[in-house]
Each structure stands twice: as structure tokens, then as C-alpha cells.
Amino acid sequence: MSFIELDSVYRRYQTGEISIPAVDGVSLSVEKGEFCLIVGTSGAGKSTVLNILGGMDSCDEGKVRVGGKTISDLSDDQLIDYRRYDVGFIFQFYNLVPNLTALENVELATQMCKKPIKPETILKKVGLESRMDNFPSQLSGGEQQRVSIARALAKNPKILLCDEPTGALDYKTSKQILSLLHKTCRETGTTVVVITHNGALAAMADRIITMRSGKVVQIAVNDYPTPVEQLEW
């Protein structure tokens, strides 16, 4: 059994009398410790898949399993525990609390976990040891995203879900963030799933899942990922 499994998953949204299939019979798997990219244009269904994996949305049909747990069968209360203890989220626009320092933003996440990593330790790991007492408005976009990554990692999650984590960053900073995520995957064994519209990033991933119009159109396994530093896009 794979660490992540989606089996014939459907998610439909109703607009008046029209049913729109955001996810249309998706089946896929991801192994533990893999760095996985879900690639597709806007509207391909990749964000919906990510939200279903994270327990923030539900499927209408099919089964979703993560770490041996069938999350598609969980109650609302069980999903809260799943999001709290098992999943780390990284968003495109950081979602930091503006009146809390970098350290306090990370500390806030650790207060709801069973086995968190010390916030100071994880901020040092992402290269922000000298910026812990700064507020988000005093940090660059890349630094704010590093805080966001530290916040997710401090939960010590089983799975890290990243929604266009470099979408609001420049080329150089994007490479730094992707390198940090890749390094985290390799060093900690955390399963990392990143959604992106940028197909040029595929060479860095262990597994590349391509989506179009709510369907998976291709799954490729890369036995020899390219180091992020060597990528050009």
C-alpha cells in the first residue's frame, strides 16, 4: 500500500442546475518520502486534489488514504485532528499573522501539535536565526515564505502540502524555497506534495502527476531527479 492513495475520486460543485466536475475520477498514488509535483494549468483540478488530501475539502465519491488512514471516511472532528497532527500546509501568500513575530507565528502552530519541533530550531534550519523577532512586514517575500515553511515543519507533519509555494516570488528566491523543500524531504523523510503550473520543475521531482480538466492524464516516476540549482525555467 502506498503512503498516499486516491481511488476513483470525484468532486463536483453545483452552480444552479449545472454540476461542475472539479475532480473527475482521479486515481493516483505517492510513496512515503517522495517529492511529488502535481502539474497543470489553472482549472486542472490540482488545488482541489490538494485540499482533499489536506482534509480541507471532501470528495463526493471514491476513497482517499493517507498513511493507512482512510480520510474520506473521517468525521468532521476526526478531520480536525488529522489536519492538526498529520498535515503541514504551505500557501502561496504565506498567511502569517501580521502582529506576531516570525518566532511567535511558528510558536502558534506548535501549540496544537503532539510532538512539535522547537520553533527556534526550525527557524535556524530555514536560515532565519537572525530574523526571529521581526514582524512579517519587516521581512522580504522569500523570508516570509521561509517562516511559512518553518511553521509547517514545526508541527512535525507526516505530509507537507504546498500550494504554488513560489508563485509570488522572484526567480532566485523561488529556487531557494524549492531547494529548501527538497532538502527537507530528503533529510526528514517527509512526503512532500507541491502543486504548480510550471512544468519545468518536473525534473526535480520523484513523481510527476499531470492533470487536465479534473483528470490525471499522466503519471511519471523520475529515478534521477535533477538538483534544483541546475534547473532553468
Coordinates of C-alpha atoms in Angstrom, one line a residue:
M1 CA 0.0 0.0 0.0
S2 CA 1.3 3.4 -1.0
F3 CA 1.5 6.3 1.6
I4 CA -1.0 8.4 -0.4
E5 CA -3.7 6.7 -2.4
L6 CA -6.7 8.3 -4.3
D7 CA -9.0 5.7 -5.8
S8 CA -11.6 6.9 -8.3
V9 CA -12.1 10.2 -6.6
Y10 CA -14.8 12.7 -7.7
R11 CA -15.5 16.2 -6.5
R12 CA -18.4 18.2 -8.1
Y13 CA -19.5 21.7 -7.4
Q14 CA -23.1 22.8 -8.1
T15 CA -23.8 26.1 -9.8
G16 CA -27.6 26.4 -10.2
E17 CA -28.6 23.3 -12.2
I18 CA -25.1 22.8 -13.5
S19 CA -22.7 20.3 -11.9
I20 CA -19.0 21.1 -12.5
P21 CA -16.6 18.2 -12.0
A22 CA -13.5 19.8 -10.4
V23 CA -12.0 16.3 -9.9
D24 CA -13.2 13.7 -12.3
G25 CA -12.4 10.1 -11.4
V26 CA -8.8 10.7 -10.2
S27 CA -6.7 7.7 -9.1
L28 CA -3.1 8.2 -8.0
S29 CA -0.5 7.1 -5.5
V30 CA 2.5 8.6 -3.8
E31 CA 5.1 6.7 -1.9
K32 CA 6.4 7.7 1.6
G33 CA 9.2 10.2 1.5
E34 CA 8.7 11.2 -2.1
F35 CA 8.8 14.7 -3.5
C36 CA 5.8 14.8 -5.8
L37 CA 4.7 17.5 -8.2
I38 CA 1.1 17.9 -9.4
V39 CA 1.3 19.9 -12.6
G40 CA -1.5 21.5 -14.6
T41 CA -2.9 24.8 -15.8
S42 CA -5.4 26.8 -13.9
G43 CA -8.7 24.9 -13.5
A44 CA -7.0 21.5 -14.0
G45 CA -8.2 20.4 -10.5
K46 CA -4.8 20.2 -8.8
S47 CA -5.8 22.6 -5.9
T48 CA -9.0 20.6 -5.3
V49 CA -6.9 17.4 -5.0
L50 CA -4.5 19.2 -2.6
N51 CA -7.4 20.4 -0.5
I52 CA -8.9 16.9 -0.4
L53 CA -5.6 15.4 0.6
G54 CA -5.3 18.0 3.4
G55 CA -8.8 17.3 4.8
M56 CA -10.0 20.9 3.9
D57 CA -12.4 19.6 1.3
S58 CA -14.2 16.3 0.8
C59 CA -14.8 14.0 -2.2
D60 CA -18.3 13.0 -3.4
E61 CA -17.2 9.6 -4.5
G62 CA -14.1 7.4 -4.1
K63 CA -11.5 6.7 -1.4
V64 CA -8.6 8.8 -0.1
R65 CA -6.0 7.2 2.1
V66 CA -3.0 8.8 3.7
G67 CA -0.6 6.8 5.9
G68 CA -3.0 3.9 6.1
K69 CA -5.8 6.2 7.2
T70 CA -9.0 6.5 5.1
I71 CA -9.5 10.2 5.4
S72 CA -12.5 10.2 3.1
D73 CA -14.4 8.2 5.9
L74 CA -13.4 10.5 8.8
S75 CA -15.9 12.6 10.7
D76 CA -15.6 16.4 11.0
D77 CA -13.9 16.0 14.4
Q78 CA -11.5 13.4 13.1
L79 CA -10.6 15.6 10.2
I80 CA -9.7 18.4 12.6
D81 CA -7.3 16.1 14.4
Y82 CA -5.9 14.9 11.0
R83 CA -5.2 18.5 9.9
R84 CA -3.8 19.4 13.3
Y85 CA -1.4 16.4 13.8
D86 CA -0.6 14.9 10.3
V87 CA -0.6 17.7 7.8
G88 CA 1.6 20.8 7.2
F89 CA 0.3 23.4 4.8
I90 CA 2.4 25.9 2.8
F91 CA 0.4 28.5 0.8
Q92 CA 1.3 30.9 -2.0
F93 CA 0.6 34.0 0.1
Y94 CA 2.2 33.0 3.4
N95 CA -0.9 33.6 5.6
L96 CA 1.2 34.9 8.5
V97 CA -0.3 36.7 11.5
P98 CA 0.9 40.3 10.9
N99 CA 1.1 41.3 14.6
L100 CA 3.2 38.3 15.6
T101 CA 6.9 38.0 15.1
A102 CA 8.4 35.2 13.0
L103 CA 9.1 33.2 16.1
E104 CA 5.6 33.8 17.5
N105 CA 4.0 32.7 14.2
V106 CA 5.8 29.4 14.4
E107 CA 5.1 29.0 18.1
L108 CA 1.4 29.4 17.4
A109 CA 1.4 26.3 15.2
T110 CA 3.3 24.2 17.7
Q111 CA 0.7 24.8 20.4
M112 CA -1.8 22.5 18.6
C113 CA 0.6 19.6 18.0
K114 CA 1.5 16.4 19.8
K115 CA 5.2 16.2 19.0
P116 CA 6.3 19.7 17.7
I117 CA 9.8 20.7 16.9
K118 CA 11.2 23.6 18.9
P119 CA 10.4 26.8 16.9
E120 CA 13.9 28.3 17.4
T121 CA 15.4 25.1 16.0
I122 CA 13.3 25.0 12.8
L123 CA 13.8 28.8 12.2
K124 CA 17.5 28.3 12.3
K125 CA 17.1 25.4 9.9
V126 CA 15.4 27.6 7.3
G127 CA 18.1 30.3 7.7
L128 CA 16.2 32.8 9.8
E129 CA 18.1 32.7 13.1
S130 CA 18.7 36.4 12.9
R131 CA 15.1 37.3 12.0
M132 CA 13.1 35.6 14.6
D133 CA 12.0 38.8 16.3
N134 CA 10.9 40.6 13.1
F135 CA 7.3 41.1 12.1
P136 CA 6.1 39.9 8.7
S137 CA 6.1 43.5 7.4
Q138 CA 9.8 43.7 8.2
L139 CA 10.6 40.5 6.1
S140 CA 11.1 40.0 2.4
G141 CA 8.7 37.8 0.4
G142 CA 11.2 35.0 0.5
E143 CA 11.8 35.4 4.2
Q144 CA 8.0 35.3 4.9
Q145 CA 7.7 32.1 2.9
R146 CA 10.5 30.6 4.9
V147 CA 8.6 31.5 8.1
S148 CA 5.6 29.8 6.5
I149 CA 7.7 26.7 5.8
A150 CA 9.1 26.7 9.3
R151 CA 5.5 27.0 10.7
A152 CA 4.5 23.9 8.7
L153 CA 7.6 21.9 9.6
A154 CA 7.5 22.7 13.3
K155 CA 4.3 20.6 13.5
N156 CA 6.5 17.6 12.6
P157 CA 3.9 16.6 10.0
K158 CA 3.6 13.3 8.1
I159 CA 2.8 15.1 4.9
L160 CA 3.7 18.6 3.6
L161 CA 1.2 20.1 1.1
C162 CA 2.4 23.1 -0.8
D163 CA 0.0 25.3 -2.9
E164 CA 2.1 27.2 -5.5
P165 CA 4.7 28.0 -2.8
T166 CA 6.8 30.1 -5.2
G167 CA 4.0 31.7 -7.2
A168 CA 4.5 35.1 -5.6
L169 CA 8.4 35.0 -5.5
D170 CA 11.1 36.1 -8.0
Y171 CA 13.3 33.5 -9.8
K172 CA 16.2 33.5 -7.4
T173 CA 14.1 33.3 -4.3
S174 CA 11.9 30.6 -5.9
K175 CA 15.0 28.4 -6.4
Q176 CA 16.0 28.9 -2.7
I177 CA 12.5 27.9 -1.5
L178 CA 12.3 24.9 -3.7
S179 CA 15.7 23.8 -2.7
L180 CA 14.7 24.1 1.0
L181 CA 11.6 22.0 0.4
H182 CA 13.5 19.4 -1.5
K183 CA 16.2 19.2 1.2
T184 CA 13.5 18.9 3.9
C185 CA 12.0 15.9 2.0
R186 CA 15.4 14.2 1.8
E187 CA 16.6 14.8 5.3
T188 CA 13.4 14.2 7.2
G189 CA 11.6 11.6 5.1
T190 CA 8.5 13.8 5.0
T191 CA 6.3 13.2 2.0
V192 CA 6.0 16.5 0.1
V193 CA 3.3 17.3 -2.5
V194 CA 3.7 20.5 -4.4
I195 CA 1.1 21.8 -6.9
T196 CA 2.4 24.1 -9.7
H197 CA 1.6 25.3 -13.2
N198 CA 5.3 25.3 -14.0
G199 CA 6.1 22.1 -15.9
A200 CA 9.8 23.0 -16.0
L201 CA 10.1 22.0 -12.3
A202 CA 9.2 18.4 -13.1
A203 CA 12.9 17.3 -13.4
M204 CA 13.4 17.9 -9.7
A205 CA 10.6 15.6 -8.5
D206 CA 10.5 11.9 -7.7
R207 CA 7.0 11.7 -9.1
I208 CA 5.2 14.0 -11.6
I209 CA 1.4 13.9 -11.9
T210 CA -0.1 15.9 -14.7
M211 CA -3.7 16.9 -14.6
R212 CA -6.1 18.4 -17.2
S213 CA -9.8 19.2 -16.8
G214 CA -10.1 17.4 -13.5
K215 CA -8.4 14.2 -14.7
V216 CA -5.0 12.7 -14.3
V217 CA -3.5 12.4 -17.8
Q218 CA 0.0 11.2 -17.0
I219 CA 2.0 9.9 -14.0
A220 CA 5.8 9.7 -14.4
V221 CA 8.4 8.4 -11.9
N222 CA 11.8 10.1 -12.1
D223 CA 14.6 7.8 -10.8
Y224 CA 17.2 10.5 -11.2
P225 CA 15.8 13.9 -10.1
T226 CA 17.8 17.0 -11.1
P227 CA 19.2 19.2 -8.3
V228 CA 17.1 22.4 -8.0
E229 CA 20.3 24.5 -8.6
Q230 CA 20.6 23.1 -12.1
L231 CA 17.0 23.8 -13.2
E232 CA 16.2 26.6 -15.6
W233 CA 12.8 28.0 -16.4

